[in-house]
PDB file of C-alpha atoms in Angstrom:
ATOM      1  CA  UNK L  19     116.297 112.749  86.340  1.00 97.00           C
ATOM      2  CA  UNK L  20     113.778 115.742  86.618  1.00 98.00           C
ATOM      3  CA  UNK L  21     110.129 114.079  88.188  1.00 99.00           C
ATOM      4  CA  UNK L  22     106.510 114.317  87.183  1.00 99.00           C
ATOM      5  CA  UNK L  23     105.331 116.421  90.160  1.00 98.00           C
ATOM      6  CA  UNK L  24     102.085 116.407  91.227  1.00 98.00           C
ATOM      7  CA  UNK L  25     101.282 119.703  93.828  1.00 98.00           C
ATOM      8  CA  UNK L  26      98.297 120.952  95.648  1.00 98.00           C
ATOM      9  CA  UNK L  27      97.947 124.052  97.650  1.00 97.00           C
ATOM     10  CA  UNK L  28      99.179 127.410  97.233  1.00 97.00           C
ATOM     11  CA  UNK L  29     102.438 127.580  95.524  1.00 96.00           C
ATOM     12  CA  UNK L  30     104.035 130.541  98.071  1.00 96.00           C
ATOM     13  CA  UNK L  31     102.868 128.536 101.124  1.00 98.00           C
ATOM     14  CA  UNK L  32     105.978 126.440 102.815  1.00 98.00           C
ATOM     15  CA  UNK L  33     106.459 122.828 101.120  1.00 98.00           C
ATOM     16  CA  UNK L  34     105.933 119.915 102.406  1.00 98.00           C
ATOM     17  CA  UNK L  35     107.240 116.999 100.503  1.00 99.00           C
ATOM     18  CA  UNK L  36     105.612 113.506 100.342  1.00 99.00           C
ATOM     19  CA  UNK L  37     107.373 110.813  98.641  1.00 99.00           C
ATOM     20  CA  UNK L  38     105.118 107.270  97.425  1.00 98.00           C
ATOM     21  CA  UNK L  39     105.985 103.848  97.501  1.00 97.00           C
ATOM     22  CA  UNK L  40     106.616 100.558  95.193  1.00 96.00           C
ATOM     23  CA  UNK L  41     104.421 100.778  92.330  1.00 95.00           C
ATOM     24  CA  UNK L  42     102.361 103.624  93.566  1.00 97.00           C
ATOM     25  CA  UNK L  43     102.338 107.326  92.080  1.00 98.00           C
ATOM     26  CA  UNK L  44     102.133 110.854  93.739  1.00 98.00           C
ATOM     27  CA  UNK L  45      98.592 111.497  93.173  1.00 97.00           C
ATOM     28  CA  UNK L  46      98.087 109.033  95.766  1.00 96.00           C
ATOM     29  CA  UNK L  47      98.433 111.379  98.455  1.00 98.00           C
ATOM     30  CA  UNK L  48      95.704 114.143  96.735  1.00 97.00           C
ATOM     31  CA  UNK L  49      92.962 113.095  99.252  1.00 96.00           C
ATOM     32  CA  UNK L  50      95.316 113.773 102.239  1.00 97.00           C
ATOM     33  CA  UNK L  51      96.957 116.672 100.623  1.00 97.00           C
ATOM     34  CA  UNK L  52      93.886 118.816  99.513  1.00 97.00           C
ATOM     35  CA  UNK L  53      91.657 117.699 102.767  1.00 96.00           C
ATOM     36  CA  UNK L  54      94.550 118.102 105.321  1.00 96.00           C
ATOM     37  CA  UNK L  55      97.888 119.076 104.315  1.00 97.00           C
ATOM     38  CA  UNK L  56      96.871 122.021 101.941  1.00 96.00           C
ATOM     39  CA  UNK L  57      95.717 123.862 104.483  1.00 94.00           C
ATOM     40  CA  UNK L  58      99.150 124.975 105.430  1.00 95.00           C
ATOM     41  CA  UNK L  59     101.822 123.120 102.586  1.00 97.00           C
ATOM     42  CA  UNK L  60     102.317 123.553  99.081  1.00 98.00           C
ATOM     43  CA  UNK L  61     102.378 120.115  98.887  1.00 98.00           C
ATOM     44  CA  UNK L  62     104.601 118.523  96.160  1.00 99.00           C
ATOM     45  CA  UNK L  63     104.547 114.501  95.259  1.00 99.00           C
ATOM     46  CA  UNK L  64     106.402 113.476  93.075  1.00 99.00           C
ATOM     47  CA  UNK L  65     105.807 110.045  90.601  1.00 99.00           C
ATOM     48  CA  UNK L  66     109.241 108.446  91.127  1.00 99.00           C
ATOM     49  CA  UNK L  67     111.633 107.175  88.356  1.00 99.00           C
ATOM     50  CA  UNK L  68     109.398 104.042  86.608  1.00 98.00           C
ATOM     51  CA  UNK L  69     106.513 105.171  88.155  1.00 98.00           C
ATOM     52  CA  UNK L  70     103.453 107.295  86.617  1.00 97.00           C
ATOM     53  CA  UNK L  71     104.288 109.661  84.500  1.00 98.00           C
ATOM     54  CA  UNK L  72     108.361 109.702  85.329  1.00 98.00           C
ATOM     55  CA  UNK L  73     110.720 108.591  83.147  1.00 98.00           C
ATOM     56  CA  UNK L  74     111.170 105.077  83.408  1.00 97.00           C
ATOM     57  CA  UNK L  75     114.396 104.270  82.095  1.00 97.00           C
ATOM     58  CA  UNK L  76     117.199 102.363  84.142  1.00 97.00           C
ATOM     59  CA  UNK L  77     119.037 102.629  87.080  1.00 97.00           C
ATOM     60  CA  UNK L  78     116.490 101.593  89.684  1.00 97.00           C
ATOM     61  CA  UNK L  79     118.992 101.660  92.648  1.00 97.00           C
ATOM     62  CA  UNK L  80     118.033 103.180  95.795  1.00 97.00           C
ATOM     63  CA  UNK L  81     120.836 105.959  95.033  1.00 97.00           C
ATOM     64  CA  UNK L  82     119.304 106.866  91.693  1.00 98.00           C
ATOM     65  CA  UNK L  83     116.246 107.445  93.334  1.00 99.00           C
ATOM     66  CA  UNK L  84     117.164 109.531  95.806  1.00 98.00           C
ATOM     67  CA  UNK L  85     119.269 111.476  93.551  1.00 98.00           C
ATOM     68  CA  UNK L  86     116.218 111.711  91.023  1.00 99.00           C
ATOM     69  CA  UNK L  87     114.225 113.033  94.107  1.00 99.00           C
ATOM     70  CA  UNK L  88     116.977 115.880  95.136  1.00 99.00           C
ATOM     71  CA  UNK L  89     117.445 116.825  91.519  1.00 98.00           C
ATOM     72  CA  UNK L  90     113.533 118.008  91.152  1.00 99.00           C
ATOM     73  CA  UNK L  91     113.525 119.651  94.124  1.00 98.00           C
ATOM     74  CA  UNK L  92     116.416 121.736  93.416  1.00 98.00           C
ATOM     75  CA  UNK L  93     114.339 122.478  90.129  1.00 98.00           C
ATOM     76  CA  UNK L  94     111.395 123.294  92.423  1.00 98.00           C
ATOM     77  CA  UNK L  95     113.098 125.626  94.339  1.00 97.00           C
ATOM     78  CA  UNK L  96     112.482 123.482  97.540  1.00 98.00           C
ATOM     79  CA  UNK L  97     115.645 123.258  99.687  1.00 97.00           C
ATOM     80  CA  UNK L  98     114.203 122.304 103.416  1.00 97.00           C
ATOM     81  CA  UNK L  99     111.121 121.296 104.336  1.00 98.00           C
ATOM     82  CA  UNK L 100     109.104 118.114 105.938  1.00 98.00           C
ATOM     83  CA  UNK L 101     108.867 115.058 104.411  1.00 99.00           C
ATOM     84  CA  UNK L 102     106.490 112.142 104.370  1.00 99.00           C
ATOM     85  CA  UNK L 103     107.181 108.834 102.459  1.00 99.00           C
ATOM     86  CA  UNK L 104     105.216 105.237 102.504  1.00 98.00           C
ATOM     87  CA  UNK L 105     106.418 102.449 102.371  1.00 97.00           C
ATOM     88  CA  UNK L 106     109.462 102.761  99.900  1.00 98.00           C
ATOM     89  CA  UNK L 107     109.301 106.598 100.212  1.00 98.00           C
ATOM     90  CA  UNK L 108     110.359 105.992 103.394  1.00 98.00           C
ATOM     91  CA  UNK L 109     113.286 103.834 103.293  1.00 98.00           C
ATOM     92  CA  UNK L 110     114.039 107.120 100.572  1.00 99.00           C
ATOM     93  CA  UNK L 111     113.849 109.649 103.248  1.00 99.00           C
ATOM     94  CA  UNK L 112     116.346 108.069 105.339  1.00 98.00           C
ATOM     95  CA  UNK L 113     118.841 107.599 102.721  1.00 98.00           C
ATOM     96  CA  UNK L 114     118.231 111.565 101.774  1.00 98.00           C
ATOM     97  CA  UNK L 115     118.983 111.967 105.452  1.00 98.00           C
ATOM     98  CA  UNK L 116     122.332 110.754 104.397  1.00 97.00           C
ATOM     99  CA  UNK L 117     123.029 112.966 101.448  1.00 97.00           C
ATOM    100  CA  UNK L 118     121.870 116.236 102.218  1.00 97.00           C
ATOM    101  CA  UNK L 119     120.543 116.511 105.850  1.00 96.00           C
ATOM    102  CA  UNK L 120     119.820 120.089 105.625  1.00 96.00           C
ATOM    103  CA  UNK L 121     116.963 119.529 103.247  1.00 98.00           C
ATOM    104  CA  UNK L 122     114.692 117.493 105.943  1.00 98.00           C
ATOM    105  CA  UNK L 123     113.249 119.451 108.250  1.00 98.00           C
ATOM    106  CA  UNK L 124     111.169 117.378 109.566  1.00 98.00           C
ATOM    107  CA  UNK L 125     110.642 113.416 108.607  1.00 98.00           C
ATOM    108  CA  UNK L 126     107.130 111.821 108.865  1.00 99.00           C
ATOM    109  CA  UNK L 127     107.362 107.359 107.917  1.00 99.00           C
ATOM    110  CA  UNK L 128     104.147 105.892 107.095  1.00 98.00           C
ATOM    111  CA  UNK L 129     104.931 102.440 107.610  1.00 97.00           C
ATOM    112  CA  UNK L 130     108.215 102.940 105.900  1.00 98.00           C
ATOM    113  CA  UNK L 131     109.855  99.602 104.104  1.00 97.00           C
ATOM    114  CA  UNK L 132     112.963  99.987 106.436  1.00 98.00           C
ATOM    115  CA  UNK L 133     114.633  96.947 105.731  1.00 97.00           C
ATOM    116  CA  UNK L 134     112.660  94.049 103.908  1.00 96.00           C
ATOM    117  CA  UNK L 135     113.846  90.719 104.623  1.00 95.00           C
ATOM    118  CA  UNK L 136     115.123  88.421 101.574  1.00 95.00           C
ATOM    119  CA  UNK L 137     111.757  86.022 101.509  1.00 93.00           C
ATOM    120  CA  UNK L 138     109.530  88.704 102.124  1.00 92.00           C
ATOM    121  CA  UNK L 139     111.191  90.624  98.954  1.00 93.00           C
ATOM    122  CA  UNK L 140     112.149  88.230  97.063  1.00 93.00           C
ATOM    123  CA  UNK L 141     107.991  86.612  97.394  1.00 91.00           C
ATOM    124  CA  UNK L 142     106.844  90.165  96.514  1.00 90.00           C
ATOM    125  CA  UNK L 143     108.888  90.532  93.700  1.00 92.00           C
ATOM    126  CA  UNK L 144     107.928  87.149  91.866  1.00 91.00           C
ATOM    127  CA  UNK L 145     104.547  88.333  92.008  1.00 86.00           C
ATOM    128  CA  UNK L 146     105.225  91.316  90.223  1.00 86.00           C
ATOM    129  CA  UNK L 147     107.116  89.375  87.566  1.00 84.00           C
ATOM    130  CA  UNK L 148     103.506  87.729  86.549  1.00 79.00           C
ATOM    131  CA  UNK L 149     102.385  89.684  84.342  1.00 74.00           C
ATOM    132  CA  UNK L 150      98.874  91.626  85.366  1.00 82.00           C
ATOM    133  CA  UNK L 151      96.755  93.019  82.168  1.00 87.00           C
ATOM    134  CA  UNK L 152      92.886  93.871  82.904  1.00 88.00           C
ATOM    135  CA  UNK L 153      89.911  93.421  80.181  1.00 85.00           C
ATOM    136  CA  UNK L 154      88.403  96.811  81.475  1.00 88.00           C
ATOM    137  CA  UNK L 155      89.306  99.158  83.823  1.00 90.00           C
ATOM    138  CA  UNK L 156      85.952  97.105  85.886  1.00 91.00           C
ATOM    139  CA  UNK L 157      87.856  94.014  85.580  1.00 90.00           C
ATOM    140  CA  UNK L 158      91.135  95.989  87.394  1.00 86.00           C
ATOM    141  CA  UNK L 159      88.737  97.601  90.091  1.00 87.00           C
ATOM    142  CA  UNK L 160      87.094  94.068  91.102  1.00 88.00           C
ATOM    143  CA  UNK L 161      90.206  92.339  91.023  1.00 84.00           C
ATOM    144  CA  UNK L 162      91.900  95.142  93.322  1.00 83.00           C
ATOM    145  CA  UNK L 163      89.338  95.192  95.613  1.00 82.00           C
ATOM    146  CA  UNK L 164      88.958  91.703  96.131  1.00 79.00           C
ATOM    147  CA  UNK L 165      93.127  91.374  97.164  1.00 79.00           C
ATOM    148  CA  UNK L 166      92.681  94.345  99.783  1.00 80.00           C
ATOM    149  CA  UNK L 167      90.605  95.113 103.006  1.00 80.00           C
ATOM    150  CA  UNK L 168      91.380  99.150 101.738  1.00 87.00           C
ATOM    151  CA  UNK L 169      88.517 101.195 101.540  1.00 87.00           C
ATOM    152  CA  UNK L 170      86.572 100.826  98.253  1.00 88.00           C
ATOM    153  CA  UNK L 171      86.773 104.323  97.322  1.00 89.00           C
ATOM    154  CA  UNK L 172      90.874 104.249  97.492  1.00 91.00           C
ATOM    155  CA  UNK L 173      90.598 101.694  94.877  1.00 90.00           C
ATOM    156  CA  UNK L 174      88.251 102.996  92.760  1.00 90.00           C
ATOM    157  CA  UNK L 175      90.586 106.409  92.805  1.00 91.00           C
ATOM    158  CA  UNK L 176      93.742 104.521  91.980  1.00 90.00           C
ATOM    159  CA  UNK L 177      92.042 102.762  88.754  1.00 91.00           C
ATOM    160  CA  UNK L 178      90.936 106.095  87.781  1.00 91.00           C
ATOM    161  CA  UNK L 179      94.220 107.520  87.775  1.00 92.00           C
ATOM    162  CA  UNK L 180      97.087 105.000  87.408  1.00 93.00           C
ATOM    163  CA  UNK L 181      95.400 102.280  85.044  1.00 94.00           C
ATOM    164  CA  UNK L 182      96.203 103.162  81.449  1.00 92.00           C
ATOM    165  CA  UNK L 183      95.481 101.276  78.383  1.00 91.00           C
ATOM    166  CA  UNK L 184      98.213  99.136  76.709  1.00 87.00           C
ATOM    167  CA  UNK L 185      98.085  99.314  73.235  1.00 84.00           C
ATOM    168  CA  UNK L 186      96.442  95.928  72.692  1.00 86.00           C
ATOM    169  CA  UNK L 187      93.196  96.144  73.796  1.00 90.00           C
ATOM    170  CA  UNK L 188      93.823  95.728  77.522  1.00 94.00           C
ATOM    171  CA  UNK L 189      94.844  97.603  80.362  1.00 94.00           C
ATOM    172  CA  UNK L 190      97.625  97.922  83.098  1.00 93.00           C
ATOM    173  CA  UNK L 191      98.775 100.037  86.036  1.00 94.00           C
ATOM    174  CA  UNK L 192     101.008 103.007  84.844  1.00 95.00           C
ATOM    175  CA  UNK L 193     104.152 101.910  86.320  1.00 96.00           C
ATOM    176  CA  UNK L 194     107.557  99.557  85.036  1.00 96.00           C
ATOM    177  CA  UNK L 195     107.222  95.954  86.539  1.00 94.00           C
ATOM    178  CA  UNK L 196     111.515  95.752  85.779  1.00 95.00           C
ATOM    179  CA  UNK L 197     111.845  98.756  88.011  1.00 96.00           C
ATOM    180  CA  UNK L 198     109.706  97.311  90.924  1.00 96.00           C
ATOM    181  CA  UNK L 199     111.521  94.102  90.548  1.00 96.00           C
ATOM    182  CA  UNK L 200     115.155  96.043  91.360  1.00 96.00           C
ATOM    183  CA  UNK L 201     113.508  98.448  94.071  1.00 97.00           C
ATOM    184  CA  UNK L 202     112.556  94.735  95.814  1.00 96.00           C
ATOM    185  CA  UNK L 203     115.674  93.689  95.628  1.00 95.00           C
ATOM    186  CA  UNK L 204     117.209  96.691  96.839  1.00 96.00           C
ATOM    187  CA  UNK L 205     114.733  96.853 100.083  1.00 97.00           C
ATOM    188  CA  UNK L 206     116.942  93.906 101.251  1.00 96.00           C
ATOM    189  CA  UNK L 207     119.940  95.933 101.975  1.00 96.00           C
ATOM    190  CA  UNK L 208     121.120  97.347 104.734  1.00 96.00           C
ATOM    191  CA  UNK L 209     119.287 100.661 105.974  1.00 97.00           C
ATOM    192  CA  UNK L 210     121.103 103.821 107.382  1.00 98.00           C
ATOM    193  CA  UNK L 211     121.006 103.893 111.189  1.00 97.00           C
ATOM    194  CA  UNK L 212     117.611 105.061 112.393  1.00 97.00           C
ATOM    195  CA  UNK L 213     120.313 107.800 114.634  1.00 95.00           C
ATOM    196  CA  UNK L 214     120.800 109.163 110.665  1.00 95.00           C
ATOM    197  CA  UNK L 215     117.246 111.198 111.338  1.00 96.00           C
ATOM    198  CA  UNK L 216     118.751 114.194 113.460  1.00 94.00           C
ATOM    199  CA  UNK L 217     114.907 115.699 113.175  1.00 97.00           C
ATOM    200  CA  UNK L 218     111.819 115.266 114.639  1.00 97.00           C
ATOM    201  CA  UNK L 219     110.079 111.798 113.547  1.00 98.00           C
ATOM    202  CA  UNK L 220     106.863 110.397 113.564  1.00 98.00           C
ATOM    203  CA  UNK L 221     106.537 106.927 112.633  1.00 98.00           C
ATOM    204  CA  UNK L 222     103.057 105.549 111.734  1.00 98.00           C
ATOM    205  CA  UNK L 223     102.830 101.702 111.623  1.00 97.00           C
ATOM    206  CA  UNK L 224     100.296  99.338 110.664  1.00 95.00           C
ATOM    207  CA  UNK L 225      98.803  96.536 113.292  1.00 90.00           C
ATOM    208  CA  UNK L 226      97.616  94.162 110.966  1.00 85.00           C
ATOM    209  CA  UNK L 227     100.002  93.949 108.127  1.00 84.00           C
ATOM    210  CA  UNK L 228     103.085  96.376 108.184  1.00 84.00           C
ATOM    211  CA  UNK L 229     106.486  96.259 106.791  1.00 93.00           C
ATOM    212  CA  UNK L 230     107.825  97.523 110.170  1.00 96.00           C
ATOM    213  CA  UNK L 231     109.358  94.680 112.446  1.00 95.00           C
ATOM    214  CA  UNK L 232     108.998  95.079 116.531  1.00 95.00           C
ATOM    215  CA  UNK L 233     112.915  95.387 116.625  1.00 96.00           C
ATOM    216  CA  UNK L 234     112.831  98.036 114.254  1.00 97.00           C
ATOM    217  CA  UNK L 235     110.507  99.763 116.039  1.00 97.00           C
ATOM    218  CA  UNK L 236     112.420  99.201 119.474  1.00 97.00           C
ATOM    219  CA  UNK L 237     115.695 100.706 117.604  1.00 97.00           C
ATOM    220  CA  UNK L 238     113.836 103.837 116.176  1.00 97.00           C
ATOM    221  CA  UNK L 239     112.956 104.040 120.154  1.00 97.00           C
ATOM    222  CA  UNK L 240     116.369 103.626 121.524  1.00 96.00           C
ATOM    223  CA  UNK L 241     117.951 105.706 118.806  1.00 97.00           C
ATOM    224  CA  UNK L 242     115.798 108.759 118.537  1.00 96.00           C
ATOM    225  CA  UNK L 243     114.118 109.002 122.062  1.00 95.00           C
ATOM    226  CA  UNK L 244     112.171 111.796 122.506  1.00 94.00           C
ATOM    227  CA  UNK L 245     113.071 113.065 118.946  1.00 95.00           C
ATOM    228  CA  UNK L 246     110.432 110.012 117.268  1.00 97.00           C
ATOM    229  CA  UNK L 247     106.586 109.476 117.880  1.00 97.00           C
ATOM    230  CA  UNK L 248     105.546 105.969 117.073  1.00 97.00           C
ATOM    231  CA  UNK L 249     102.230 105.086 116.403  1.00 97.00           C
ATOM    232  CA  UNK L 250     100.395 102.061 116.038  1.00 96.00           C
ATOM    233  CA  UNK L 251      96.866 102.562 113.153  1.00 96.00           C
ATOM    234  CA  UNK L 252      94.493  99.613 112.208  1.00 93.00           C
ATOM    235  CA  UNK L 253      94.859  97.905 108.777  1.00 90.00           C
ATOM    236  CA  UNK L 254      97.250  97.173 106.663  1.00 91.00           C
ATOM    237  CA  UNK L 255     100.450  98.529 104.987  1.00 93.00           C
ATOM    238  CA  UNK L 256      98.732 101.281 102.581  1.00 94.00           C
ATOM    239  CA  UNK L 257      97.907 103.010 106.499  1.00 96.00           C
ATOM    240  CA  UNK L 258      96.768 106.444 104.472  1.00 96.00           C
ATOM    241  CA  UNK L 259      94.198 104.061 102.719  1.00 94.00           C
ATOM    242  CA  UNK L 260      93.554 101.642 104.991  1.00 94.00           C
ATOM    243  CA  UNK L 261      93.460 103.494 108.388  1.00 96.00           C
ATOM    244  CA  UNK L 262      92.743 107.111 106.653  1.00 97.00           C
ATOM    245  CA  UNK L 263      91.435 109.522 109.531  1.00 96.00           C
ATOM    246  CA  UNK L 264      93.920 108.105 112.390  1.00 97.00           C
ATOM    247  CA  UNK L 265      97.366 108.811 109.618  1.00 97.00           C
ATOM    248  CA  UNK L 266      95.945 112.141 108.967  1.00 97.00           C
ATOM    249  CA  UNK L 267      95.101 113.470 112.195  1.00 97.00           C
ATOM    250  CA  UNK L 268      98.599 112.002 113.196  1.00 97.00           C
ATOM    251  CA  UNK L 269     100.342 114.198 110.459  1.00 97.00           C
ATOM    252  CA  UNK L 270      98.465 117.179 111.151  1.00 95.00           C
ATOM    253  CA  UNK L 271      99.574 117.389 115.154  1.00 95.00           C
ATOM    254  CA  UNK L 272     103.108 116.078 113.850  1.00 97.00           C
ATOM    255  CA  UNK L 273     103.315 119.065 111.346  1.00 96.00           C
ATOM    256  CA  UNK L 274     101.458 121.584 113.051  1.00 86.00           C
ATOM    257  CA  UNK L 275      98.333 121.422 110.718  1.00 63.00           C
ATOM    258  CA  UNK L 276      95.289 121.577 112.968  1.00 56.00           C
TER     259      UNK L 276
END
């Protein structure tokens, strides 16, 4: 499947591409693309399959994915450059390290869902089976923000952009609840070897509440050596929300931005 793309920057300058995670959408990355990353990238994000404005039709493996992913960038002309994923966009960028190596040049993991464990996932996914409809796009912001410590702004950007209206009078987030289900599920399988990322790495974790276990950390260490920068950033998971200036300034020396 061809992907929604969302881009920023100018369109001859070298891509960079950033990939979003569970239930998210590209445009999540437009306050660190056009106040950072632009700068230097034509930066390209694209809504994955059952996300956004993607087609949302089945298979939701982790292969479909990353096939849907290598598919638009061939269409985009993009055939190496460095990539940043969160969360599930990560776990994505490892398994495109496995299928076509040559296209990462360099691999930036913003506390990337590595390998979930089968309670964590299998929690995460029965709350997305409840169904979540809003009154008014109000109701969705004040119910968002009172389930997150992220900055208030972040939340009132992602109602703005990924909360649609249903047909019946109410409103939900732009994404298929079936395909976030399988992605969960699929987060509990093995990983490919953190040794897969031949490429410079930078791996931004959060302190509080991360997806990224100490002995996953201690393995990207071990693995990569001097080829990985970890980093530790206050807040939780969403660390380009939550812990905004310390991800970007960490992706701008990692990619040669500032």
């Amino acid at each position: 499947m061809e992907l929604h793309l969302h881009e920023w920057g100018d369109p001859g300058a070298p891509p960079v591409v950033c990939l979003h995670g569970v239930s998210a959408h590209g445009r999540r990355f437009r306050k660190l693309a056009e106040e950072r990353l632009a700068k230097r990238f034509r930066v390209v994000a694209p809504d994955l399959r059952g996300h956004g404005f993607s087609g949302w039709e089945p298979p939701w493996t982790i292969a479909t994915h990353a096939h849907d992913v290598l598919e638009t960038l061939d269409a985009a002309g993009i055939r190496h450059a460095p990539f940043v994923g969160h969360s599930f966009g990560g776990r994505l960028i490892l398994e495109l390290a496995v299928l076509d190596a040559e296209r990462i040049e360099r691999a930036a993991l913003l506390d990337p869902a590595i390998q979930i464990l089968p309670h964590v996932s299998y929690d995460l996914a029965e709350l997305e089976r409840a169904e979540r409809r809003f009154d008014s796009p109000e109701d969705a912001l004040e119910t968002r923000a009172a389930d997150t410590s992220s900055p208030r702004e972040f939340i009132e950007e992602e109602v703005r952009e990924h909360l649609a209206p249903d047909g019946n009078g109410t409103y939900t987030y732009r994404y298929c609840r079936s395909a976030i289900v399988s992605i969960f599920g699929e987060l509990c399988t093995p990983a490919p070897p953190p040794e897969t990322l031949q490429v410079p790495t930078l791996l931004v974790h959060a302190e509080v509440f991360g997806l990224v276990r100490d002995e996953q950390l201690e393995a990207y260490r071990l693995a990569l050596g001097d080829r990985v920068q970890i980093t530790a950033v206050p807040g939780g998971h969403v660390v380009y929300w939550d812990a905004y200036a310390e991800t970007a300034d960490a992706l701008d020396r990692f990619l040669g931005v500032s």
